[in-house]
Amino acid sequence: MHSLNQEIKAFSRNNLRKQCTRVTTLTGKKIIETWKDARIHVVEELEPSSGGGCGYVQDLSLDLQVGVIKPWLLLGSQDAAHDLDTLKKHKVTHILNVAYGVENAFLSDFTYKSISILDLPETNILSYFPECFEFIEQAKMKDGVVLVHCNAGVSRAAAIVIGFLMNSEETSFTSAFSLVKNARPSICPNSGFVEQLRTYQEGKESNKCDTQELERANSL
């Protein structure tokens, strides 16, 4: 049996099999690379496929996953809002559409409210809370099931639902976010919405303290 020293002495770079790496660039060009003289060399270039200039596989499947926040409060994308079977499966009666440029599909089957909101950090999402919350509460009072959706069901609709939970259940942003995230893992409100939701929490905590102070003063 050869010793380790013998194996090291017998080692030769010339005996190593040349390795090649297939690479697809962001423009869609396919190349084959290999190492030579401690440098990378392109040994072959292939023309991009006719599928287009994407270095990744586009996911064109429908997003019909619906997050069940409460038995009567759902969160999803425009795909779910436009799929009648999905809506019937979840027994939806009301639909809150906070997308921009997305039409309501089944006007004779559901009660709709549409509010066009831009998914931008500078959008004042808090200004839309009162009318959104009122619509959700009305659906709940009528023993309905409301679906809140935007385009992707990730930022705007998620921010509305998180804000609603913070308001109706007097919970923190972190707790509300976790609840919604568990129900629909893909949510990701933009940075501006997150900052506004944290500010919303601070405002509610301040109002609560003021109310407690007032009640304490009145009891004296």
Tab-separated table of N, CA, C and O in Angstrom, residues 42-154:
chain	number	residue	atom	x	y	z
A	42	VAL	N	-12.793	30.310	-22.584
A	42	VAL	CA	-14.053	29.902	-23.198
A	42	VAL	C	-13.717	28.993	-24.366
A	42	VAL	O	-13.053	29.406	-25.321
A	43	VAL	N	-14.178	27.755	-24.290
A	43	VAL	CA	-13.829	26.800	-25.344
A	43	VAL	C	-14.966	26.626	-26.351
A	43	VAL	O	-14.780	26.041	-27.404
A	44	GLU	N	-16.150	27.136	-26.011
A	44	GLU	CA	-17.258	27.012	-26.944
A	44	GLU	C	-18.318	28.037	-26.606
A	44	GLU	O	-18.564	28.315	-25.435
A	45	GLU	N	-18.933	28.609	-27.608
A	45	GLU	CA	-20.048	29.536	-27.410
A	45	GLU	C	-21.236	29.016	-28.169
A	45	GLU	O	-21.134	28.675	-29.341
A	46	LEU	N	-22.376	28.963	-27.511
A	46	LEU	CA	-23.603	28.507	-28.130
A	46	LEU	C	-24.566	29.667	-28.245
A	46	LEU	O	-24.628	30.542	-27.383
A	47	GLU	N	-25.333	29.708	-29.298
A	47	GLU	CA	-26.292	30.785	-29.494
A	47	GLU	C	-27.426	30.656	-28.495
A	47	GLU	O	-27.799	29.546	-28.090
A	48	PRO	N	-27.997	31.792	-28.056
A	48	PRO	CA	-29.140	31.735	-27.134
A	48	PRO	C	-30.286	30.977	-27.773
A	48	PRO	O	-30.471	31.006	-28.984
A	49	SER	N	-31.046	30.293	-26.939
A	49	SER	CA	-32.216	29.578	-27.449
A	49	SER	C	-33.267	30.577	-27.886
A	49	SER	O	-33.259	31.742	-27.515
A	50	SER	N	-34.211	30.097	-28.673
A	50	SER	CA	-35.249	30.984	-29.207
A	50	SER	C	-36.254	31.396	-28.155
A	50	SER	O	-37.161	32.170	-28.411
A	51	GLY	N	-36.085	30.878	-26.931
A	51	GLY	CA	-37.046	31.180	-25.867
A	51	GLY	C	-36.912	32.569	-25.301
A	51	GLY	O	-37.732	33.002	-24.515
A	52	GLY	N	-35.858	33.329	-25.687
A	52	GLY	CA	-35.719	34.691	-25.172
A	52	GLY	C	-34.461	34.852	-24.353
A	52	GLY	O	-33.753	33.905	-24.055
A	53	GLY	N	-34.157	36.088	-23.999
A	53	GLY	CA	-32.921	36.396	-23.293
A	53	GLY	C	-33.065	36.412	-21.800
A	53	GLY	O	-32.949	37.450	-21.171
A	54	CYS	N	-33.367	35.273	-21.207
A	54	CYS	CA	-33.467	35.189	-19.759
A	54	CYS	C	-32.515	34.123	-19.255
A	54	CYS	O	-32.472	33.024	-19.797
A	55	GLY	N	-31.772	34.440	-18.249
A	55	GLY	CA	-30.879	33.469	-17.665
A	55	GLY	C	-31.555	32.656	-16.585
A	55	GLY	O	-30.907	32.040	-15.756
A	56	TYR	N	-32.871	32.633	-16.552
A	56	TYR	CA	-33.620	31.889	-15.555
A	56	TYR	C	-34.886	31.372	-16.208
A	56	TYR	O	-35.271	31.773	-17.310
A	57	VAL	N	-35.550	30.449	-15.547
A	57	VAL	CA	-36.793	29.880	-16.063
A	57	VAL	C	-37.963	30.673	-15.506
A	57	VAL	O	-38.114	30.814	-14.291
A	58	GLN	N	-38.775	31.236	-16.391
A	58	GLN	CA	-39.921	32.013	-15.953
A	58	GLN	C	-41.028	31.097	-15.442
A	58	GLN	O	-41.343	30.080	-16.055
A	59	ASP	N	-41.609	31.455	-14.294
A	59	ASP	CA	-42.713	30.693	-13.731
A	59	ASP	C	-44.017	31.355	-14.165
A	59	ASP	O	-44.391	32.402	-13.671
A	60	LEU	N	-44.683	30.719	-15.118
A	60	LEU	CA	-45.913	31.276	-15.673
A	60	LEU	C	-47.155	30.612	-15.085
A	60	LEU	O	-48.263	30.842	-15.560
A	61	SER	N	-46.985	29.776	-14.057
A	61	SER	CA	-48.122	29.098	-13.453
A	61	SER	C	-48.951	30.087	-12.638
A	61	SER	O	-48.449	31.093	-12.145
A	62	LEU	N	-50.241	29.783	-12.487
A	62	LEU	CA	-51.141	30.647	-11.735
A	62	LEU	C	-50.877	30.516	-10.239
A	62	LEU	O	-50.572	29.425	-9.740
A	63	ASP	N	-51.004	31.618	-9.527
A	63	ASP	CA	-50.850	31.608	-8.075
A	63	ASP	C	-52.244	31.566	-7.455
A	63	ASP	O	-52.866	32.600	-7.227
A	64	LEU	N	-52.705	30.361	-7.186
A	64	LEU	CA	-54.043	30.182	-6.634
A	64	LEU	C	-54.011	29.878	-5.134
A	64	LEU	O	-55.034	29.541	-4.551
A	65	GLN	N	-52.821	30.015	-4.529
A	65	GLN	CA	-52.708	29.771	-3.100
A	65	GLN	C	-53.372	30.915	-2.340
A	65	GLN	O	-53.048	32.085	-2.546
A	66	VAL	N	-54.293	30.574	-1.472
A	66	VAL	CA	-55.024	31.568	-0.684
A	66	VAL	C	-54.644	31.412	0.778
A	66	VAL	O	-54.723	30.312	1.341
A	67	GLY	N	-54.204	32.498	1.382
A	67	GLY	CA	-53.860	32.472	2.800
A	67	GLY	C	-55.111	32.692	3.639
A	67	GLY	O	-55.797	33.700	3.478
A	68	VAL	N	-55.396	31.748	4.516
A	68	VAL	CA	-56.566	31.863	5.393
A	68	VAL	C	-56.101	32.508	6.698
A	68	VAL	O	-55.517	31.849	7.571
A	69	ILE	N	-56.347	33.799	6.824
A	69	ILE	CA	-55.935	34.547	8.009
A	69	ILE	C	-56.900	34.265	9.163
A	69	ILE	O	-56.497	33.971	10.283
A	70	LYS	N	-58.171	34.369	8.845
A	70	LYS	CA	-59.284	34.002	9.720
A	70	LYS	C	-60.269	33.222	8.848
A	70	LYS	O	-60.192	33.297	7.620
A	71	PRO	N	-61.180	32.487	9.437
A	71	PRO	CA	-62.151	31.765	8.599
A	71	PRO	C	-62.908	32.677	7.630
A	71	PRO	O	-63.346	32.245	6.570
A	72	TRP	N	-62.995	33.964	7.988
A	72	TRP	CA	-63.737	34.925	7.169
A	72	TRP	C	-62.833	35.959	6.492
A	72	TRP	O	-63.310	36.871	5.827
A	73	LEU	N	-61.508	35.811	6.651
A	73	LEU	CA	-60.553	36.777	6.087
A	73	LEU	C	-59.457	36.044	5.324
A	73	LEU	O	-58.683	35.289	5.911
A	74	LEU	N	-59.398	36.288	4.024
A	74	LEU	CA	-58.454	35.594	3.150
A	74	LEU	C	-57.545	36.596	2.434
A	74	LEU	O	-57.909	37.748	2.231
A	75	LEU	N	-56.374	36.116	2.025
A	75	LEU	CA	-55.406	36.944	1.310
A	75	LEU	C	-54.894	36.174	0.103
A	75	LEU	O	-54.534	35.006	0.205
A	76	GLY	N	-54.879	36.842	-1.063
A	76	GLY	CA	-54.398	36.161	-2.261
A	76	GLY	C	-54.014	37.122	-3.363
A	76	GLY	O	-53.952	38.339	-3.166
A	77	SER	N	-53.755	36.562	-4.529
A	77	SER	CA	-53.340	37.333	-5.697
A	77	SER	C	-54.524	37.569	-6.632
A	77	SER	O	-55.628	37.050	-6.405
A	78	GLN	N	-54.270	38.297	-7.722
A	78	GLN	CA	-55.311	38.510	-8.713
A	78	GLN	C	-55.694	37.200	-9.395
A	78	GLN	O	-56.827	37.051	-9.871
A	79	ASP	N	-54.767	36.241	-9.456
A	79	ASP	CA	-55.086	34.950	-10.062
A	79	ASP	C	-56.201	34.256	-9.291
A	79	ASP	O	-57.131	33.708	-9.882
A	80	ALA	N	-56.088	34.269	-7.966
A	80	ALA	CA	-57.124	33.656	-7.133
A	80	ALA	C	-58.443	34.397	-7.282
A	80	ALA	O	-59.515	33.790	-7.334
A	81	ALA	N	-58.359	35.735	-7.373
A	81	ALA	CA	-59.574	36.550	-7.500
A	81	ALA	C	-60.265	36.344	-8.840
A	81	ALA	O	-61.449	36.655	-8.982
A	82	HIS	N	-59.541	35.832	-9.829
A	82	HIS	CA	-60.099	35.611	-11.159
A	82	HIS	C	-60.391	34.139	-11.434
A	82	HIS	O	-60.694	33.766	-12.570
A	83	ASP	N	-60.297	33.309	-10.408
A	83	ASP	CA	-60.564	31.884	-10.567
A	83	ASP	C	-61.825	31.522	-9.780
A	83	ASP	O	-61.790	31.453	-8.551
A	84	LEU	N	-62.898	31.306	-10.482
A	84	LEU	CA	-64.194	31.098	-9.833
A	84	LEU	C	-64.196	29.852	-8.953
A	84	LEU	O	-64.799	29.855	-7.873
A	85	ASP	N	-63.536	28.796	-9.387
A	85	ASP	CA	-63.494	27.567	-8.592
A	85	ASP	C	-62.804	27.807	-7.250
A	85	ASP	O	-63.243	27.300	-6.214
A	86	THR	N	-61.716	28.579	-7.271
A	86	THR	CA	-60.995	28.886	-6.033
A	86	THR	C	-61.862	29.714	-5.098
A	86	THR	O	-61.911	29.461	-3.886
A	87	LEU	N	-62.558	30.692	-5.645
A	87	LEU	CA	-63.430	31.547	-4.829
A	87	LEU	C	-64.564	30.740	-4.208
A	87	LEU	O	-64.897	30.928	-3.028
A	88	LYS	N	-65.141	29.850	-4.981
A	88	LYS	CA	-66.235	29.024	-4.451
A	88	LYS	C	-65.723	28.033	-3.412
A	88	LYS	O	-66.399	27.754	-2.415
A	89	LYS	N	-64.534	27.511	-3.650
A	89	LYS	CA	-63.929	26.564	-2.710
A	89	LYS	C	-63.777	27.180	-1.326
A	89	LYS	O	-64.005	26.518	-0.309
A	90	HIS	N	-63.409	28.457	-1.294
A	90	HIS	CA	-63.204	29.153	-0.011
A	90	HIS	C	-64.456	29.908	0.447
A	90	HIS	O	-64.400	30.658	1.431
A	91	LYS	N	-65.556	29.735	-0.267
A	91	LYS	CA	-66.847	30.330	0.094
A	91	LYS	C	-66.773	31.851	0.212
A	91	LYS	O	-67.352	32.458	1.124
A	92	VAL	N	-66.051	32.461	-0.718
A	92	VAL	CA	-65.895	33.915	-0.729
A	92	VAL	C	-67.209	34.602	-1.077
A	92	VAL	O	-67.937	34.155	-1.971
A	93	THR	N	-67.527	35.677	-0.353
A	93	THR	CA	-68.722	36.482	-0.642
A	93	THR	C	-68.358	37.922	-0.992
A	93	THR	O	-69.071	38.584	-1.735
A	94	HIS	N	-67.238	38.408	-0.441
A	94	HIS	CA	-66.795	39.784	-0.644
A	94	HIS	C	-65.344	39.796	-1.143
A	94	HIS	O	-64.533	38.964	-0.709
A	95	ILE	N	-65.026	40.734	-2.024
A	95	ILE	CA	-63.672	40.843	-2.554
A	95	ILE	C	-63.200	42.290	-2.475
A	95	ILE	O	-63.833	43.183	-3.040
A	96	LEU	N	-62.096	42.498	-1.758
A	96	LEU	CA	-61.474	43.818	-1.663
A	96	LEU	C	-60.280	43.839	-2.608
A	96	LEU	O	-59.273	43.165	-2.374
A	97	ASN	N	-60.397	44.599	-3.687
A	97	ASN	CA	-59.380	44.669	-4.732
A	97	ASN	C	-58.568	45.948	-4.549
A	97	ASN	O	-59.041	47.042	-4.816
A	98	VAL	N	-57.302	45.804	-4.085
A	98	VAL	CA	-56.444	46.975	-3.886
A	98	VAL	C	-55.312	47.005	-4.921
A	98	VAL	O	-54.284	47.643	-4.709
A	99	ALA	N	-55.519	46.302	-6.031
A	99	ALA	CA	-54.534	46.286	-7.111
A	99	ALA	C	-54.679	47.539	-7.963
A	99	ALA	O	-55.639	48.312	-7.826
A	100	TYR	N	-53.727	47.727	-8.859
A	100	TYR	CA	-53.792	48.843	-9.796
A	100	TYR	C	-53.972	48.261	-11.198
A	100	TYR	O	-53.154	47.486	-11.671
A	101	GLY	N	-55.090	48.616	-11.844
A	101	GLY	CA	-55.329	48.162	-13.209
A	101	GLY	C	-55.846	46.747	-13.336
A	101	GLY	O	-55.739	46.147	-14.408
A	102	VAL	N	-56.415	46.193	-12.262
A	102	VAL	CA	-56.965	44.834	-12.307
A	102	VAL	C	-58.483	44.913	-12.195
A	102	VAL	O	-59.018	45.416	-11.206
A	103	GLU	N	-59.154	44.428	-13.224
A	103	GLU	CA	-60.619	44.488	-13.258
A	103	GLU	C	-61.224	43.399	-12.379
A	103	GLU	O	-60.622	42.345	-12.148
A	104	ASN	N	-62.423	43.667	-11.886
A	104	ASN	CA	-63.170	42.663	-11.127
A	104	ASN	C	-63.863	41.716	-12.105
A	104	ASN	O	-64.495	42.161	-13.063
A	105	ALA	N	-63.760	40.424	-11.855
A	105	ALA	CA	-64.165	39.440	-12.857
A	105	ALA	C	-65.611	38.972	-12.761
A	105	ALA	O	-66.230	38.653	-13.785
A	106	PHE	N	-66.167	38.930	-11.556
A	106	PHE	CA	-67.490	38.313	-11.388
A	106	PHE	C	-68.428	39.248	-10.623
A	106	PHE	O	-68.803	38.991	-9.477
A	107	LEU	N	-68.797	40.325	-11.294
A	107	LEU	CA	-69.562	41.388	-10.633
A	107	LEU	C	-70.919	40.925	-10.114
A	107	LEU	O	-71.433	41.469	-9.130
A	108	SER	N	-71.520	39.938	-10.753
A	108	SER	CA	-72.846	39.474	-10.337
A	108	SER	C	-72.782	38.406	-9.249
A	108	SER	O	-73.814	38.022	-8.692
A	109	ASP	N	-71.578	37.940	-8.939
A	109	ASP	CA	-71.451	36.849	-7.973
A	109	ASP	C	-70.926	37.281	-6.602
A	109	ASP	O	-71.148	36.581	-5.608
A	110	PHE	N	-70.226	38.415	-6.550
A	110	PHE	CA	-69.600	38.832	-5.294
A	110	PHE	C	-69.802	40.320	-5.057
A	110	PHE	O	-70.046	41.086	-5.988
A	111	THR	N	-69.668	40.711	-3.796
A	111	THR	CA	-69.684	42.127	-3.424
A	111	THR	C	-68.257	42.649	-3.493
A	111	THR	O	-67.373	42.135	-2.798
A	112	TYR	N	-68.025	43.649	-4.335
A	112	TYR	CA	-66.671	44.164	-4.562
A	112	TYR	C	-66.475	45.558	-3.974
A	112	TYR	O	-67.417	46.351	-3.876
A	113	LYS	N	-65.208	45.825	-3.632
A	113	LYS	CA	-64.767	47.186	-3.381
A	113	LYS	C	-63.379	47.299	-4.001
A	113	LYS	O	-62.485	46.487	-3.715
A	114	SER	N	-63.201	48.279	-4.877
A	114	SER	CA	-61.923	48.458	-5.559
A	114	SER	C	-61.276	49.769	-5.144
A	114	SER	O	-61.916	50.825	-5.173
A	115	ILE	N	-60.012	49.695	-4.754
A	115	ILE	CA	-59.216	50.869	-4.403
A	115	ILE	C	-57.858	50.710	-5.073
A	115	ILE	O	-57.099	49.807	-4.739
A	116	SER	N	-57.570	51.556	-6.036
A	116	SER	CA	-56.299	51.446	-6.767
A	116	SER	C	-55.153	52.012	-5.923
A	116	SER	O	-55.097	53.202	-5.646
A	117	ILE	N	-54.250	51.127	-5.520
A	117	ILE	CA	-53.109	51.515	-4.694
A	117	ILE	C	-51.825	51.138	-5.416
A	117	ILE	O	-51.693	50.021	-5.924
A	118	LEU	N	-50.884	52.059	-5.478
A	118	LEU	CA	-49.595	51.786	-6.111
A	118	LEU	C	-48.653	51.126	-5.111
A	118	LEU	O	-48.575	51.544	-3.953
A	119	ASP	N	-47.940	50.112	-5.563
A	119	ASP	CA	-47.002	49.404	-4.703
A	119	ASP	C	-45.653	50.117	-4.709
A	119	ASP	O	-44.664	49.639	-5.258
A	120	LEU	N	-45.637	51.293	-4.078
A	120	LEU	CA	-44.424	52.103	-3.991
A	120	LEU	C	-44.170	52.453	-2.530
A	120	LEU	O	-45.117	52.715	-1.777
A	121	PRO	N	-42.910	52.484	-2.100
A	121	PRO	CA	-42.606	52.807	-0.698
A	121	PRO	C	-43.179	54.150	-0.263
A	121	PRO	O	-43.530	54.333	0.904
A	122	GLU	N	-43.279	55.097	-1.207
A	122	GLU	CA	-43.774	56.432	-0.844
A	122	GLU	C	-45.300	56.531	-0.824
A	122	GLU	O	-45.866	57.558	-0.433
A	123	THR	N	-46.000	55.483	-1.239
A	123	THR	CA	-47.460	55.480	-1.180
A	123	THR	C	-47.916	55.490	0.279
A	123	THR	O	-47.424	54.705	1.100
A	124	ASN	N	-48.850	56.370	0.598
A	124	ASN	CA	-49.367	56.455	1.964
A	124	ASN	C	-50.419	55.374	2.174
A	124	ASN	O	-51.614	55.608	2.002
A	125	ILE	N	-49.974	54.183	2.530
A	125	ILE	CA	-50.881	53.050	2.683
A	125	ILE	C	-51.852	53.263	3.841
A	125	ILE	O	-52.994	52.794	3.821
A	126	LEU	N	-51.424	54.039	4.859
A	126	LEU	CA	-52.279	54.272	6.035
A	126	LEU	C	-53.540	55.043	5.673
A	126	LEU	O	-54.581	54.878	6.322
A	127	SER	N	-53.459	55.861	4.640
A	127	SER	CA	-54.621	56.678	4.260
A	127	SER	C	-55.765	55.827	3.729
A	127	SER	O	-56.911	56.281	3.680
A	128	TYR	N	-55.455	54.609	3.311
A	128	TYR	CA	-56.484	53.718	2.768
A	128	TYR	C	-57.079	52.796	3.821
A	128	TYR	O	-58.036	52.069	3.546
A	129	PHE	N	-56.511	52.816	5.021
A	129	PHE	CA	-56.964	51.893	6.058
A	129	PHE	C	-58.444	52.034	6.412
A	129	PHE	O	-59.157	51.023	6.479
A	130	PRO	N	-58.947	53.234	6.674
A	130	PRO	CA	-60.342	53.351	7.131
A	130	PRO	C	-61.356	52.702	6.200
A	130	PRO	O	-62.201	51.909	6.655
A	131	GLU	N	-61.299	52.993	4.891
A	131	GLU	CA	-62.299	52.419	3.988
A	131	GLU	C	-62.086	50.928	3.781
A	131	GLU	O	-63.056	50.176	3.601
A	132	CYS	N	-60.847	50.473	3.814
A	132	CYS	CA	-60.577	49.045	3.677
A	132	CYS	C	-61.090	48.289	4.903
A	132	CYS	O	-61.753	47.248	4.778
A	133	PHE	N	-60.798	48.826	6.082
A	133	PHE	CA	-61.217	48.172	7.315
A	133	PHE	C	-62.743	48.135	7.412
A	133	PHE	O	-63.320	47.148	7.877
A	134	GLU	N	-63.387	49.206	6.979
A	134	GLU	CA	-64.852	49.259	7.035
A	134	GLU	C	-65.470	48.173	6.158
A	134	GLU	O	-66.422	47.499	6.555
A	135	PHE	N	-64.906	47.985	4.963
A	135	PHE	CA	-65.419	46.959	4.052
A	135	PHE	C	-65.234	45.562	4.644
A	135	PHE	O	-66.137	44.716	4.581
A	136	ILE	N	-64.067	45.309	5.236
A	136	ILE	CA	-63.805	44.004	5.843
A	136	ILE	C	-64.756	43.747	7.008
A	136	ILE	O	-65.307	42.643	7.153
A	137	GLU	N	-64.962	44.767	7.834
A	137	GLU	CA	-65.861	44.629	8.983
A	137	GLU	C	-67.298	44.371	8.526
A	137	GLU	O	-68.018	43.569	9.136
A	138	GLN	N	-67.722	45.041	7.458
A	138	GLN	CA	-69.072	44.834	6.937
A	138	GLN	C	-69.261	43.397	6.466
A	138	GLN	O	-70.309	42.784	6.700
A	139	ALA	N	-68.241	42.852	5.808
A	139	ALA	CA	-68.312	41.470	5.352
A	139	ALA	C	-68.425	40.519	6.535
A	139	ALA	O	-69.208	39.561	6.523
A	140	LYS	N	-67.642	40.789	7.579
A	140	LYS	CA	-67.673	39.947	8.774
A	140	LYS	C	-69.036	40.018	9.456
A	140	LYS	O	-69.594	38.987	9.870
A	141	MET	N	-69.619	41.218	9.563
A	141	MET	CA	-70.912	41.389	10.219
A	141	MET	C	-72.028	40.671	9.478
A	141	MET	O	-73.019	40.250	10.077
A	142	LYS	N	-71.854	40.500	8.169
A	142	LYS	CA	-72.860	39.807	7.355
A	142	LYS	C	-72.573	38.310	7.245
A	142	LYS	O	-73.144	37.621	6.401
A	143	ASP	N	-71.676	37.820	8.110
A	143	ASP	CA	-71.260	36.413	8.095
A	143	ASP	C	-70.699	36.009	6.734
A	143	ASP	O	-70.885	34.869	6.282
A	144	GLY	N	-70.011	36.950	6.099
A	144	GLY	CA	-69.411	36.673	4.803
A	144	GLY	C	-67.952	36.271	4.938
A	144	GLY	O	-67.390	36.204	6.038
A	145	VAL	N	-67.350	36.004	3.795
A	145	VAL	CA	-65.917	35.688	3.714
A	145	VAL	C	-65.303	36.648	2.709
A	145	VAL	O	-65.730	36.690	1.547
A	146	VAL	N	-64.320	37.433	3.141
A	146	VAL	CA	-63.748	38.465	2.282
A	146	VAL	C	-62.336	38.069	1.846
A	146	VAL	O	-61.512	37.648	2.661
A	147	LEU	N	-62.085	38.197	0.556
A	147	LEU	CA	-60.744	37.996	-0.002
A	147	LEU	C	-60.137	39.367	-0.276
A	147	LEU	O	-60.721	40.179	-0.993
A	148	VAL	N	-58.967	39.608	0.286
A	148	VAL	CA	-58.229	40.840	0.012
A	148	VAL	C	-57.121	40.484	-0.972
A	148	VAL	O	-56.335	39.570	-0.722
A	149	HIS	N	-57.065	41.184	-2.092
A	149	HIS	CA	-56.035	40.868	-3.089
A	149	HIS	C	-55.512	42.133	-3.756
A	149	HIS	O	-56.168	43.170	-3.800
A	150	CYS	N	-54.265	42.041	-4.256
A	150	CYS	CA	-53.696	43.074	-5.118
A	150	CYS	C	-53.251	42.343	-6.381
A	150	CYS	O	-53.970	41.464	-6.848
A	151	ASN	N	-52.136	42.705	-6.959
A	151	ASN	CA	-51.684	41.985	-8.141
A	151	ASN	C	-51.082	40.623	-7.772
A	151	ASN	O	-51.521	39.584	-8.261
A	152	ALA	N	-50.091	40.654	-6.901
A	152	ALA	CA	-49.405	39.416	-6.528
A	152	ALA	C	-49.811	38.890	-5.153
A	152	ALA	O	-49.450	37.782	-4.783
A	153	GLY	N	-50.541	39.700	-4.391
A	153	GLY	CA	-50.920	39.264	-3.047
A	153	GLY	C	-49.739	39.215	-2.104
A	153	GLY	O	-49.703	38.413	-1.172
A	154	VAL	N	-48.763	40.089	-2.340
A	154	VAL	CA	-47.503	40.041	-1.600
A	154	VAL	C	-47.265	41.299	-0.758
A	154	VAL	O	-46.843	41.218	0.392
